[in-house]
Amino acid sequence: MIDTIMNNFLVQEIILLAKPALFNAYFALASIPIGFPFAVMLALGKFSKNKWLSLPARGFIYAFRGSPLFIQFFMFYALMLSLNKVLWKPWGVDEWILHPLFIGPLVLILNTGAYAAEIFYGALRTIPKGEVEAARAMGMSKRQVFKTVTWPNMLRLSWPAYTNEMVFLFHSTSLVYFTLPVINEQKDLMNKAGELFEKDYNIYLHFGVAGLYFLIASLIIFYLSGLFQKRLNRHLA
Amino acid sequence: MLDILPEWFLSWFSEDGQEMIAYLTNGKHLTWYASVRYTLIAAVLSALFAIGFGLIGAALKQSGFFLFRWIGNFYTSIVRGIPDILFILFFPLAIEQGVEYFIAKSKCTAEQLSAIGTWPPCQEAQWFLTTNDYLFMACLSLGLVYGAFAANVIYGALHAVPKGQLEAASAYGFSQKQVFWKFKIRQMWVYALPGLSNIWMLLIKATSFLSLLQVTDIVYWAGLLGAANYFPRAGMVHPNWNFQYYFVLFVFYIILTMLSERFFNMLQNKASRGMSVVEQ
């Protein structure tokens, strides 16, 4: 019984693509925890009245939202490569700084930072003014207002959109190995599916199972994020 | 190129500058500049496809028949869970295989057909595609993917049209058909425009994938031209200039986004003139 299940071509395929799926998961999990605070800082920068903070943040967000991630990967890899001789090699860090497992998350952080920052910025602009004024009237300091009013409101208002952004980030991880060099067996879902396709030309099986992995990962992100969303809105119920 | 430029223009540049002009206007570079057409054609054509599929998807979504509704909902929700790049690669390959399958059925022997691991089963069944064919297929698959997003937007916009206006129209004696086409559909575009403009932004960014679909577009040429060249016979000797070339593309796409933004703002202002409900 178990043997027949294990020998099923679909099960075989799912097992075959399990390891590549871990690479996608790695890229997403390495980018989200750093991308989130980075995005919050960018959003606060763009929202700031100080133009020395707001202009660079605005420019960064515009540039990274206005250009394809595909090009950003190519560009950053080429940049890192051209800095190899003057910086990385003398410092002795070229081994890992040029590694896709490092550059991949780096570019993803910059990209998701820009997209998420725009979401957080939108939320910052729609925070109810009355709440901020009330907090000020209570005699709270700026730091206290941020902690008790701005931050929770921003998170609550932007969370549904940020969930979508996290899902899109997970989808974007499939671009890493289209642009960066593939080292040995370090392959992600799309890469492995493409390789398997070239062997037997069965596009429905390979791309289907790869799509299934993405679908499940997306559903997991939506589910976990939904739980957090409920927690954020628990005072409204 | 240097010989067709006037003397006074060239006199502004030093020897190195003239060499640079010659380099930037050589045949390969001119081909690179000309390949922008693929990007622009792909963007416009896929946008048209996306609107078409979007309208079909929206119609399916609000159909009274459960099967159509189910198909529409499946179509619009699947793209939220699976990356666009997977579909963009999948559709052209699947279409190609589908066509080759039918050719093979009539042209290959049964023996060849049963063999596994080769495609197409026999040489006669090979479907040769030109760059333009690949471009068309790429547009079709981009249109299918972003059509799903557009269907969501159009579906939402159809419901955003104020009921009072439609009721007022029928009170004035317009027929049901007129109310639908002249009021609902006409007004729908105004509400759909912000969403459609977002999809257009996604779409122009997705046109960078053309190089993955056998189209020799700007990304493909940038990679080729940026690679280091050590042979004087092949043109200017230079180290790896990939960064510079990709940076040009980076800026190109930002400018494209900027222009699109202006265009859509203009369109939005024009479409919503006389409406107080729509935020400007």
PDB file of N, CA and C in Angstrom, chain A residues 62-72 74-76 78-79 81-82 115 164 167-168 170-172 174-175 178 190 197-204 207-208 210-216 218-219 222, chain B residues 77-87 89-91 93-95 97-98 116-119 149 202 204-206 208-212 219 240 242-244 246-247 249-250 253-255 257-259 261:
ATOM      1  N   TYR A  62      10.236  55.251  -5.037  1.00  0.00           N
ATOM      2  CA  TYR A  62       9.798  55.422  -6.421  1.00  0.00           C
ATOM      3  C   TYR A  62      10.623  54.565  -7.372  1.00  0.00           C
ATOM      4  N   ALA A  63      11.947  54.583  -7.177  1.00  0.00           N
ATOM      5  CA  ALA A  63      12.830  53.846  -8.090  1.00  0.00           C
ATOM      6  C   ALA A  63      12.575  52.347  -8.001  1.00  0.00           C
ATOM      7  N   PHE A  64      12.433  51.832  -6.788  1.00  0.00           N
ATOM      8  CA  PHE A  64      12.312  50.381  -6.664  1.00  0.00           C
ATOM      9  C   PHE A  64      10.912  49.876  -6.954  1.00  0.00           C
ATOM     10  N   ARG A  65       9.917  50.776  -6.859  1.00  0.00           N
ATOM     11  CA  ARG A  65       8.571  50.369  -7.264  1.00  0.00           C
ATOM     12  C   ARG A  65       8.376  50.562  -8.756  1.00  0.00           C
ATOM     13  N   GLY A  66       9.198  51.431  -9.344  1.00  0.00           N
ATOM     14  CA  GLY A  66       8.998  51.769 -10.741  1.00  0.00           C
ATOM     15  C   GLY A  66       9.778  50.906 -11.709  1.00  0.00           C
ATOM     16  N   SER A  67      10.616  50.008 -11.187  1.00  0.00           N
ATOM     17  CA  SER A  67      11.417  49.186 -12.096  1.00  0.00           C
ATOM     18  C   SER A  67      11.209  47.717 -11.758  1.00  0.00           C
ATOM     19  N   PRO A  68      11.412  46.841 -12.735  1.00  0.00           N
ATOM     20  CA  PRO A  68      11.156  45.421 -12.502  1.00  0.00           C
ATOM     21  C   PRO A  68      12.196  44.794 -11.570  1.00  0.00           C
ATOM     22  N   LEU A  69      11.728  43.902 -10.732  1.00  0.00           N
ATOM     23  CA  LEU A  69      12.629  43.175  -9.832  1.00  0.00           C
ATOM     24  C   LEU A  69      13.662  42.383 -10.633  1.00  0.00           C
ATOM     25  N   PHE A  70      13.213  41.911 -11.785  1.00  0.00           N
ATOM     26  CA  PHE A  70      14.071  41.128 -12.684  1.00  0.00           C
ATOM     27  C   PHE A  70      15.338  41.924 -13.029  1.00  0.00           C
ATOM     28  N   ILE A  71      15.159  43.217 -13.365  1.00  0.00           N
ATOM     29  CA  ILE A  71      16.287  44.082 -13.703  1.00  0.00           C
ATOM     30  C   ILE A  71      17.110  44.379 -12.447  1.00  0.00           C
ATOM     31  N   GLN A  72      16.404  44.571 -11.319  1.00  0.00           N
ATOM     32  CA  GLN A  72      17.128  44.877 -10.079  1.00  0.00           C
ATOM     33  C   GLN A  72      18.092  43.755  -9.711  1.00  0.00           C
ATOM     34  N   PHE A  74      19.541  41.577 -11.795  1.00  0.00           N
ATOM     35  CA  PHE A  74      20.659  41.641 -12.739  1.00  0.00           C
ATOM     36  C   PHE A  74      21.602  42.771 -12.360  1.00  0.00           C
ATOM     37  N   MET A  75      21.013  43.941 -12.058  1.00  0.00           N
ATOM     38  CA  MET A  75      21.816  45.132 -11.802  1.00  0.00           C
ATOM     39  C   MET A  75      22.670  44.949 -10.548  1.00  0.00           C
ATOM     40  N   PHE A  76      22.056  44.462  -9.480  1.00  0.00           N
ATOM     41  CA  PHE A  76      22.824  44.333  -8.239  1.00  0.00           C
ATOM     42  C   PHE A  76      23.889  43.259  -8.343  1.00  0.00           C
ATOM     43  N   ALA A  78      25.481  42.478 -11.060  1.00  0.00           N
ATOM     44  CA  ALA A  78      26.550  43.079 -11.866  1.00  0.00           C
ATOM     45  C   ALA A  78      27.344  44.085 -11.042  1.00  0.00           C
ATOM     46  N   LEU A  79      26.640  44.843 -10.197  1.00  0.00           N
ATOM     47  CA  LEU A  79      27.308  45.825  -9.343  1.00  0.00           C
ATOM     48  C   LEU A  79      28.259  45.130  -8.370  1.00  0.00           C
ATOM     49  N   LEU A  81      29.576  42.277  -8.694  1.00  0.00           N
ATOM     50  CA  LEU A  81      30.653  41.648  -9.444  1.00  0.00           C
ATOM     51  C   LEU A  81      31.726  42.672  -9.794  1.00  0.00           C
ATOM     52  N   SER A  82      31.288  43.901 -10.147  1.00  0.00           N
ATOM     53  CA  SER A  82      32.276  44.905 -10.550  1.00  0.00           C
ATOM     54  C   SER A  82      33.009  45.470  -9.342  1.00  0.00           C
ATOM     55  N   TYR A 115       8.083  48.434  -1.675  1.00  0.00           N
ATOM     56  CA  TYR A 115       6.645  48.178  -1.826  1.00  0.00           C
ATOM     57  C   TYR A 115       5.922  48.286  -0.498  1.00  0.00           C
ATOM     58  N   ASN A 164      -0.702  40.754   1.353  1.00  0.00           N
ATOM     59  CA  ASN A 164      -0.556  40.563  -0.093  1.00  0.00           C
ATOM     60  C   ASN A 164       0.888  40.737  -0.514  1.00  0.00           C
ATOM     61  N   VAL A 167       2.900  37.721   0.254  1.00  0.00           N
ATOM     62  CA  VAL A 167       2.647  36.649  -0.716  1.00  0.00           C
ATOM     63  C   VAL A 167       3.392  36.937  -2.016  1.00  0.00           C
ATOM     64  N   PHE A 168       3.335  38.207  -2.449  1.00  0.00           N
ATOM     65  CA  PHE A 168       4.042  38.568  -3.682  1.00  0.00           C
ATOM     66  C   PHE A 168       5.544  38.401  -3.522  1.00  0.00           C
ATOM     67  N   PHE A 170       6.948  36.172  -1.662  1.00  0.00           N
ATOM     68  CA  PHE A 170       7.224  34.735  -1.794  1.00  0.00           C
ATOM     69  C   PHE A 170       7.232  34.340  -3.268  1.00  0.00           C
ATOM     70  N   HIS A 171       6.299  34.892  -4.027  1.00  0.00           N
ATOM     71  CA  HIS A 171       6.283  34.602  -5.468  1.00  0.00           C
ATOM     72  C   HIS A 171       7.539  35.130  -6.163  1.00  0.00           C
ATOM     73  N   SER A 172       8.010  36.294  -5.698  1.00  0.00           N
ATOM     74  CA  SER A 172       9.199  36.890  -6.337  1.00  0.00           C
ATOM     75  C   SER A 172      10.449  36.058  -6.115  1.00  0.00           C
ATOM     76  N   SER A 174      10.922  33.263  -6.820  1.00  0.00           N
ATOM     77  CA  SER A 174      11.156  32.380  -7.964  1.00  0.00           C
ATOM     78  C   SER A 174      12.020  33.055  -9.032  1.00  0.00           C
ATOM     79  N   LEU A 175      12.257  34.360  -8.888  1.00  0.00           N
ATOM     80  CA  LEU A 175      13.070  35.052  -9.889  1.00  0.00           C
ATOM     81  C   LEU A 175      14.562  34.952  -9.595  1.00  0.00           C
ATOM     82  N   PHE A 178      16.588  32.813 -11.846  1.00  0.00           N
ATOM     83  CA  PHE A 178      16.546  33.168 -13.264  1.00  0.00           C
ATOM     84  C   PHE A 178      17.643  34.177 -13.581  1.00  0.00           C
ATOM     85  N   MET A 190      11.079  26.951  -9.420  1.00  0.00           N
ATOM     86  CA  MET A 190      10.936  27.190 -10.856  1.00  0.00           C
ATOM     87  C   MET A 190      12.123  26.627 -11.618  1.00  0.00           C
ATOM     88  N   PHE A 197      11.528  19.698 -16.711  1.00  0.00           N
ATOM     89  CA  PHE A 197      10.780  19.839 -17.967  1.00  0.00           C
ATOM     90  C   PHE A 197      11.675  19.528 -19.155  1.00  0.00           C
ATOM     91  N   GLU A 198      12.930  19.961 -19.065  1.00  0.00           N
ATOM     92  CA  GLU A 198      13.829  19.724 -20.193  1.00  0.00           C
ATOM     93  C   GLU A 198      14.163  18.246 -20.359  1.00  0.00           C
ATOM     94  N   LYS A 199      13.924  17.459 -19.296  1.00  0.00           N
ATOM     95  CA  LYS A 199      14.222  16.031 -19.392  1.00  0.00           C
ATOM     96  C   LYS A 199      13.097  15.254 -20.077  1.00  0.00           C
ATOM     97  N   ASP A 200      11.850  15.508 -19.685  1.00  0.00           N
ATOM     98  CA  ASP A 200      10.766  14.704 -20.263  1.00  0.00           C
ATOM     99  C   ASP A 200       9.647  15.529 -20.886  1.00  0.00           C
ATOM    100  N   TYR A 201       9.798  16.837 -20.920  1.00  0.00           N
ATOM    101  CA  TYR A 201       8.837  17.730 -21.593  1.00  0.00           C
ATOM    102  C   TYR A 201       7.415  17.626 -21.049  1.00  0.00           C
ATOM    103  N   ASN A 202       7.298  17.175 -19.795  1.00  0.00           N
ATOM    104  CA  ASN A 202       5.965  17.093 -19.209  1.00  0.00           C
ATOM    105  C   ASN A 202       5.705  18.364 -18.417  1.00  0.00           C
ATOM    106  N   ILE A 203       5.223  19.383 -19.126  1.00  0.00           N
ATOM    107  CA  ILE A 203       5.094  20.691 -18.481  1.00  0.00           C
ATOM    108  C   ILE A 203       3.986  20.712 -17.438  1.00  0.00           C
ATOM    109  N   TYR A 204       2.919  19.943 -17.683  1.00  0.00           N
ATOM    110  CA  TYR A 204       1.774  20.006 -16.765  1.00  0.00           C
ATOM    111  C   TYR A 204       2.148  19.468 -15.392  1.00  0.00           C
ATOM    112  N   PHE A 207       5.314  21.935 -13.742  1.00  0.00           N
ATOM    113  CA  PHE A 207       4.865  23.286 -13.395  1.00  0.00           C
ATOM    114  C   PHE A 207       3.651  23.221 -12.474  1.00  0.00           C
ATOM    115  N   GLY A 208       2.840  22.170 -12.668  1.00  0.00           N
ATOM    116  CA  GLY A 208       1.664  22.019 -11.814  1.00  0.00           C
ATOM    117  C   GLY A 208       2.054  21.819 -10.360  1.00  0.00           C
ATOM    118  N   ALA A 210       4.975  22.519  -8.991  1.00  0.00           N
ATOM    119  CA  ALA A 210       5.640  23.738  -8.511  1.00  0.00           C
ATOM    120  C   ALA A 210       4.598  24.782  -8.125  1.00  0.00           C
ATOM    121  N   GLY A 211       3.555  24.913  -8.974  1.00  0.00           N
ATOM    122  CA  GLY A 211       2.478  25.854  -8.674  1.00  0.00           C
ATOM    123  C   GLY A 211       1.759  25.473  -7.392  1.00  0.00           C
ATOM    124  N   LEU A 212       1.596  24.159  -7.186  1.00  0.00           N
ATOM    125  CA  LEU A 212       0.938  23.665  -5.974  1.00  0.00           C
ATOM    126  C   LEU A 212       1.708  24.107  -4.732  1.00  0.00           C
ATOM    127  N   TYR A 213       3.022  23.988  -4.791  1.00  0.00           N
ATOM    128  CA  TYR A 213       3.849  24.422  -3.653  1.00  0.00           C
ATOM    129  C   TYR A 213       3.640  25.907  -3.378  1.00  0.00           C
ATOM    130  N   PHE A 214       3.631  26.703  -4.451  1.00  0.00           N
ATOM    131  CA  PHE A 214       3.434  28.148  -4.261  1.00  0.00           C
ATOM    132  C   PHE A 214       2.054  28.426  -3.681  1.00  0.00           C
ATOM    133  N   LEU A 215       1.051  27.684  -4.192  1.00  0.00           N
ATOM    134  CA  LEU A 215      -0.321  27.878  -3.729  1.00  0.00           C
ATOM    135  C   LEU A 215      -0.417  27.575  -2.235  1.00  0.00           C
ATOM    136  N   ILE A 216       0.187  26.453  -1.820  1.00  0.00           N
ATOM    137  CA  ILE A 216       0.118  26.069  -0.412  1.00  0.00           C
ATOM    138  C   ILE A 216       0.840  27.104   0.451  1.00  0.00           C
ATOM    139  N   SER A 218       1.287  30.219  -0.237  1.00  0.00           N
ATOM    140  CA  SER A 218       0.473  31.439  -0.192  1.00  0.00           C
ATOM    141  C   SER A 218      -0.657  31.284   0.815  1.00  0.00           C
ATOM    142  N   LEU A 219      -1.292  30.109   0.777  1.00  0.00           N
ATOM    143  CA  LEU A 219      -2.420  29.891   1.698  1.00  0.00           C
ATOM    144  C   LEU A 219      -1.934  29.933   3.148  1.00  0.00           C
ATOM    145  N   PHE A 222      -1.448  33.541   4.016  1.00  0.00           N
ATOM    146  CA  PHE A 222      -2.757  34.192   4.222  1.00  0.00           C
ATOM    147  C   PHE A 222      -3.354  33.777   5.568  1.00  0.00           C
TER     148      PHE A 222
ATOM    149  N   SER B  77      -8.855  33.976  -8.782  1.00  0.00           N
ATOM    150  CA  SER B  77      -8.165  33.761  -7.507  1.00  0.00           C
ATOM    151  C   SER B  77      -6.880  32.966  -7.661  1.00  0.00           C
ATOM    152  N   ILE B  78      -6.749  32.214  -8.760  1.00  0.00           N
ATOM    153  CA  ILE B  78      -5.565  31.365  -8.907  1.00  0.00           C
ATOM    154  C   ILE B  78      -4.295  32.208  -9.035  1.00  0.00           C
ATOM    155  N   VAL B  79      -4.401  33.369  -9.679  1.00  0.00           N
ATOM    156  CA  VAL B  79      -3.194  34.181  -9.869  1.00  0.00           C
ATOM    157  C   VAL B  79      -2.713  34.804  -8.562  1.00  0.00           C
ATOM    158  N   ARG B  80      -3.590  34.817  -7.561  1.00  0.00           N
ATOM    159  CA  ARG B  80      -3.145  35.353  -6.279  1.00  0.00           C
ATOM    160  C   ARG B  80      -2.274  34.352  -5.528  1.00  0.00           C
ATOM    161  N   GLY B  81      -2.396  33.093  -5.887  1.00  0.00           N
ATOM    162  CA  GLY B  81      -1.673  32.072  -5.145  1.00  0.00           C
ATOM    163  C   GLY B  81      -0.447  31.538  -5.856  1.00  0.00           C
ATOM    164  N   ILE B  82      -0.362  31.786  -7.155  1.00  0.00           N
ATOM    165  CA  ILE B  82       0.746  31.220  -7.949  1.00  0.00           C
ATOM    166  C   ILE B  82       1.462  32.370  -8.643  1.00  0.00           C
ATOM    167  N   PRO B  83       2.796  32.357  -8.644  1.00  0.00           N
ATOM    168  CA  PRO B  83       3.527  33.497  -9.220  1.00  0.00           C
ATOM    169  C   PRO B  83       3.232  33.703 -10.699  1.00  0.00           C
ATOM    170  N   ASP B  84       3.237  34.962 -11.117  1.00  0.00           N
ATOM    171  CA  ASP B  84       2.951  35.279 -12.510  1.00  0.00           C
ATOM    172  C   ASP B  84       3.980  34.659 -13.444  1.00  0.00           C
ATOM    173  N   ILE B  85       5.225  34.587 -12.984  1.00  0.00           N
ATOM    174  CA  ILE B  85       6.279  34.081 -13.868  1.00  0.00           C
ATOM    175  C   ILE B  85       6.006  32.629 -14.267  1.00  0.00           C
ATOM    176  N   LEU B  86       5.382  31.867 -13.342  1.00  0.00           N
ATOM    177  CA  LEU B  86       5.076  30.470 -13.667  1.00  0.00           C
ATOM    178  C   LEU B  86       4.085  30.406 -14.834  1.00  0.00           C
ATOM    179  N   PHE B  87       3.039  31.224 -14.771  1.00  0.00           N
ATOM    180  CA  PHE B  87       2.060  31.225 -15.855  1.00  0.00           C
ATOM    181  C   PHE B  87       2.664  31.772 -17.140  1.00  0.00           C
ATOM    182  N   LEU B  89       5.637  31.593 -18.193  1.00  0.00           N
ATOM    183  CA  LEU B  89       6.440  30.562 -18.861  1.00  0.00           C
ATOM    184  C   LEU B  89       5.576  29.400 -19.330  1.00  0.00           C
ATOM    185  N   PHE B  90       4.518  29.127 -18.557  1.00  0.00           N
ATOM    186  CA  PHE B  90       3.719  27.932 -18.815  1.00  0.00           C
ATOM    187  C   PHE B  90       2.891  28.037 -20.096  1.00  0.00           C
ATOM    188  N   PHE B  91       2.181  29.156 -20.258  1.00  0.00           N
ATOM    189  CA  PHE B  91       1.243  29.244 -21.386  1.00  0.00           C
ATOM    190  C   PHE B  91       1.915  29.067 -22.755  1.00  0.00           C
ATOM    191  N   LEU B  93       4.648  27.543 -23.585  1.00  0.00           N
ATOM    192  CA  LEU B  93       5.110  26.163 -23.737  1.00  0.00           C
ATOM    193  C   LEU B  93       3.929  25.221 -23.934  1.00  0.00           C
ATOM    194  N   ALA B  94       2.876  25.459 -23.168  1.00  0.00           N
ATOM    195  CA  ALA B  94       1.708  24.577 -23.262  1.00  0.00           C
ATOM    196  C   ALA B  94       1.030  24.725 -24.615  1.00  0.00           C
ATOM    197  N   ILE B  95       0.929  25.969 -25.102  1.00  0.00           N
ATOM    198  CA  ILE B  95       0.295  26.194 -26.413  1.00  0.00           C
ATOM    199  C   ILE B  95       1.132  25.524 -27.504  1.00  0.00           C
ATOM    200  N   GLN B  97       3.212  23.021 -27.215  1.00  0.00           N
ATOM    201  CA  GLN B  97       3.094  21.563 -27.124  1.00  0.00           C
ATOM    202  C   GLN B  97       1.747  21.087 -27.646  1.00  0.00           C
ATOM    203  N   GLY B  98       0.714  21.866 -27.338  1.00  0.00           N
ATOM    204  CA  GLY B  98      -0.620  21.485 -27.783  1.00  0.00           C
ATOM    205  C   GLY B  98      -0.699  21.436 -29.300  1.00  0.00           C
ATOM    206  N   ILE B 116       8.704   7.934 -24.894  1.00  0.00           N
ATOM    207  CA  ILE B 116       8.643   8.944 -23.835  1.00  0.00           C
ATOM    208  C   ILE B 116       9.985   9.673 -23.763  1.00  0.00           C
ATOM    209  N   GLY B 117       9.918  10.926 -23.394  1.00  0.00           N
ATOM    210  CA  GLY B 117      11.157  11.652 -23.126  1.00  0.00           C
ATOM    211  C   GLY B 117      11.690  12.457 -24.294  1.00  0.00           C
ATOM    212  N   THR B 118      10.985  12.429 -25.404  1.00  0.00           N
ATOM    213  CA  THR B 118      11.405  13.296 -26.502  1.00  0.00           C
ATOM    214  C   THR B 118      10.224  14.149 -26.939  1.00  0.00           C
ATOM    215  N   TRP B 119      10.524  15.338 -27.325  1.00  0.00           N
ATOM    216  CA  TRP B 119       9.452  16.196 -27.843  1.00  0.00           C
ATOM    217  C   TRP B 119      10.029  17.116 -28.896  1.00  0.00           C
ATOM    218  N   PHE B 149      -6.235  39.808 -12.907  1.00  0.00           N
ATOM    219  CA  PHE B 149      -6.235  40.972 -12.017  1.00  0.00           C
ATOM    220  C   PHE B 149      -7.277  41.976 -12.504  1.00  0.00           C
ATOM    221  N   LEU B 202       2.106  47.000 -13.304  1.00  0.00           N
ATOM    222  CA  LEU B 202       2.625  45.635 -13.136  1.00  0.00           C
ATOM    223  C   LEU B 202       3.015  45.067 -14.485  1.00  0.00           C
ATOM    224  N   ILE B 204       3.926  46.610 -17.353  1.00  0.00           N
ATOM    225  CA  ILE B 204       5.156  47.083 -18.009  1.00  0.00           C
ATOM    226  C   ILE B 204       6.376  46.488 -17.312  1.00  0.00           C
ATOM    227  N   LYS B 205       6.257  46.249 -16.000  1.00  0.00           N
ATOM    228  CA  LYS B 205       7.394  45.614 -15.323  1.00  0.00           C
ATOM    229  C   LYS B 205       7.543  44.166 -15.767  1.00  0.00           C
ATOM    230  N   ALA B 206       6.408  43.527 -16.060  1.00  0.00           N
ATOM    231  CA  ALA B 206       6.465  42.123 -16.493  1.00  0.00           C
ATOM    232  C   ALA B 206       7.018  41.982 -17.904  1.00  0.00           C
ATOM    233  N   SER B 208       9.720  42.812 -18.810  1.00  0.00           N
ATOM    234  CA  SER B 208      11.147  42.468 -18.722  1.00  0.00           C
ATOM    235  C   SER B 208      11.361  40.961 -18.825  1.00  0.00           C
ATOM    236  N   PHE B 209      10.278  40.184 -18.698  1.00  0.00           N
ATOM    237  CA  PHE B 209      10.417  38.724 -18.798  1.00  0.00           C
ATOM    238  C   PHE B 209      10.500  38.238 -20.237  1.00  0.00           C
ATOM    239  N   LEU B 210      10.332  39.142 -21.209  1.00  0.00           N
ATOM    240  CA  LEU B 210      10.304  38.708 -22.611  1.00  0.00           C
ATOM    241  C   LEU B 210      11.530  37.895 -22.988  1.00  0.00           C
ATOM    242  N   SER B 211      12.676  38.258 -22.382  1.00  0.00           N
ATOM    243  CA  SER B 211      13.900  37.551 -22.760  1.00  0.00           C
ATOM    244  C   SER B 211      13.835  36.084 -22.350  1.00  0.00           C
ATOM    245  N   LEU B 212      12.989  35.753 -21.369  1.00  0.00           N
ATOM    246  CA  LEU B 212      12.838  34.353 -20.968  1.00  0.00           C
ATOM    247  C   LEU B 212      11.967  33.595 -21.955  1.00  0.00           C
ATOM    248  N   VAL B 219      16.446  43.473 -22.497  1.00  0.00           N
ATOM    249  CA  VAL B 219      17.183  42.813 -21.418  1.00  0.00           C
ATOM    250  C   VAL B 219      18.211  41.845 -21.995  1.00  0.00           C
ATOM    251  N   ASN B 240      33.827  43.998 -17.983  1.00  0.00           N
ATOM    252  CA  ASN B 240      32.406  43.730 -17.800  1.00  0.00           C
ATOM    253  C   ASN B 240      31.656  45.017 -17.470  1.00  0.00           C
ATOM    254  N   ASN B 242      28.250  45.128 -17.460  1.00  0.00           N
ATOM    255  CA  ASN B 242      26.857  44.756 -17.253  1.00  0.00           C
ATOM    256  C   ASN B 242      26.115  45.730 -16.370  1.00  0.00           C
ATOM    257  N   PHE B 243      26.809  46.188 -15.320  1.00  0.00           N
ATOM    258  CA  PHE B 243      26.122  47.078 -14.390  1.00  0.00           C
ATOM    259  C   PHE B 243      25.607  48.322 -15.102  1.00  0.00           C
ATOM    260  N   GLN B 244      26.480  48.933 -15.904  1.00  0.00           N
ATOM    261  CA  GLN B 244      26.079  50.154 -16.612  1.00  0.00           C
ATOM    262  C   GLN B 244      24.865  49.898 -17.502  1.00  0.00           C
ATOM    263  N   TYR B 246      22.594  47.454 -17.292  1.00  0.00           N
ATOM    264  CA  TYR B 246      21.366  47.197 -16.538  1.00  0.00           C
ATOM    265  C   TYR B 246      20.879  48.456 -15.859  1.00  0.00           C
ATOM    266  N   PHE B 247      21.807  49.325 -15.496  1.00  0.00           N
ATOM    267  CA  PHE B 247      21.397  50.587 -14.880  1.00  0.00           C
ATOM    268  C   PHE B 247      20.581  51.419 -15.874  1.00  0.00           C
ATOM    269  N   LEU B 249      18.680  50.209 -18.159  1.00  0.00           N
ATOM    270  CA  LEU B 249      17.343  49.615 -18.190  1.00  0.00           C
ATOM    271  C   LEU B 249      16.532  50.016 -16.962  1.00  0.00           C
ATOM    272  N   PHE B 250      17.226  50.026 -15.813  1.00  0.00           N
ATOM    273  CA  PHE B 250      16.605  50.437 -14.547  1.00  0.00           C
ATOM    274  C   PHE B 250      15.981  51.825 -14.713  1.00  0.00           C
ATOM    275  N   TYR B 253      12.959  51.880 -17.233  1.00  0.00           N
ATOM    276  CA  TYR B 253      11.673  51.446 -16.684  1.00  0.00           C
ATOM    277  C   TYR B 253      11.093  52.487 -15.738  1.00  0.00           C
ATOM    278  N   ILE B 254      11.959  53.186 -14.985  1.00  0.00           N
ATOM    279  CA  ILE B 254      11.456  54.225 -14.086  1.00  0.00           C
ATOM    280  C   ILE B 254      10.814  55.338 -14.902  1.00  0.00           C
ATOM    281  N   ILE B 255      11.451  55.699 -16.013  1.00  0.00           N
ATOM    282  CA  ILE B 255      10.887  56.755 -16.866  1.00  0.00           C
ATOM    283  C   ILE B 255       9.555  56.301 -17.458  1.00  0.00           C
ATOM    284  N   THR B 257       7.483  54.208 -16.172  1.00  0.00           N
ATOM    285  CA  THR B 257       6.492  54.272 -15.100  1.00  0.00           C
ATOM    286  C   THR B 257       6.025  55.703 -14.891  1.00  0.00           C
ATOM    287  N   MET B 258       6.991  56.627 -14.906  1.00  0.00           N
ATOM    288  CA  MET B 258       6.673  58.031 -14.662  1.00  0.00           C
ATOM    289  C   MET B 258       5.724  58.560 -15.742  1.00  0.00           C
ATOM    290  N   LEU B 259       6.044  58.245 -16.995  1.00  0.00           N
ATOM    291  CA  LEU B 259       5.191  58.697 -18.102  1.00  0.00           C
ATOM    292  C   LEU B 259       3.799  58.086 -17.991  1.00  0.00           C
ATOM    293  N   GLU B 261       2.292  57.127 -15.332  1.00  0.00           N
ATOM    294  CA  GLU B 261       1.586  57.745 -14.215  1.00  0.00           C
ATOM    295  C   GLU B 261       0.937  59.046 -14.651  1.00  0.00           C
TER     296      GLU B 261
END
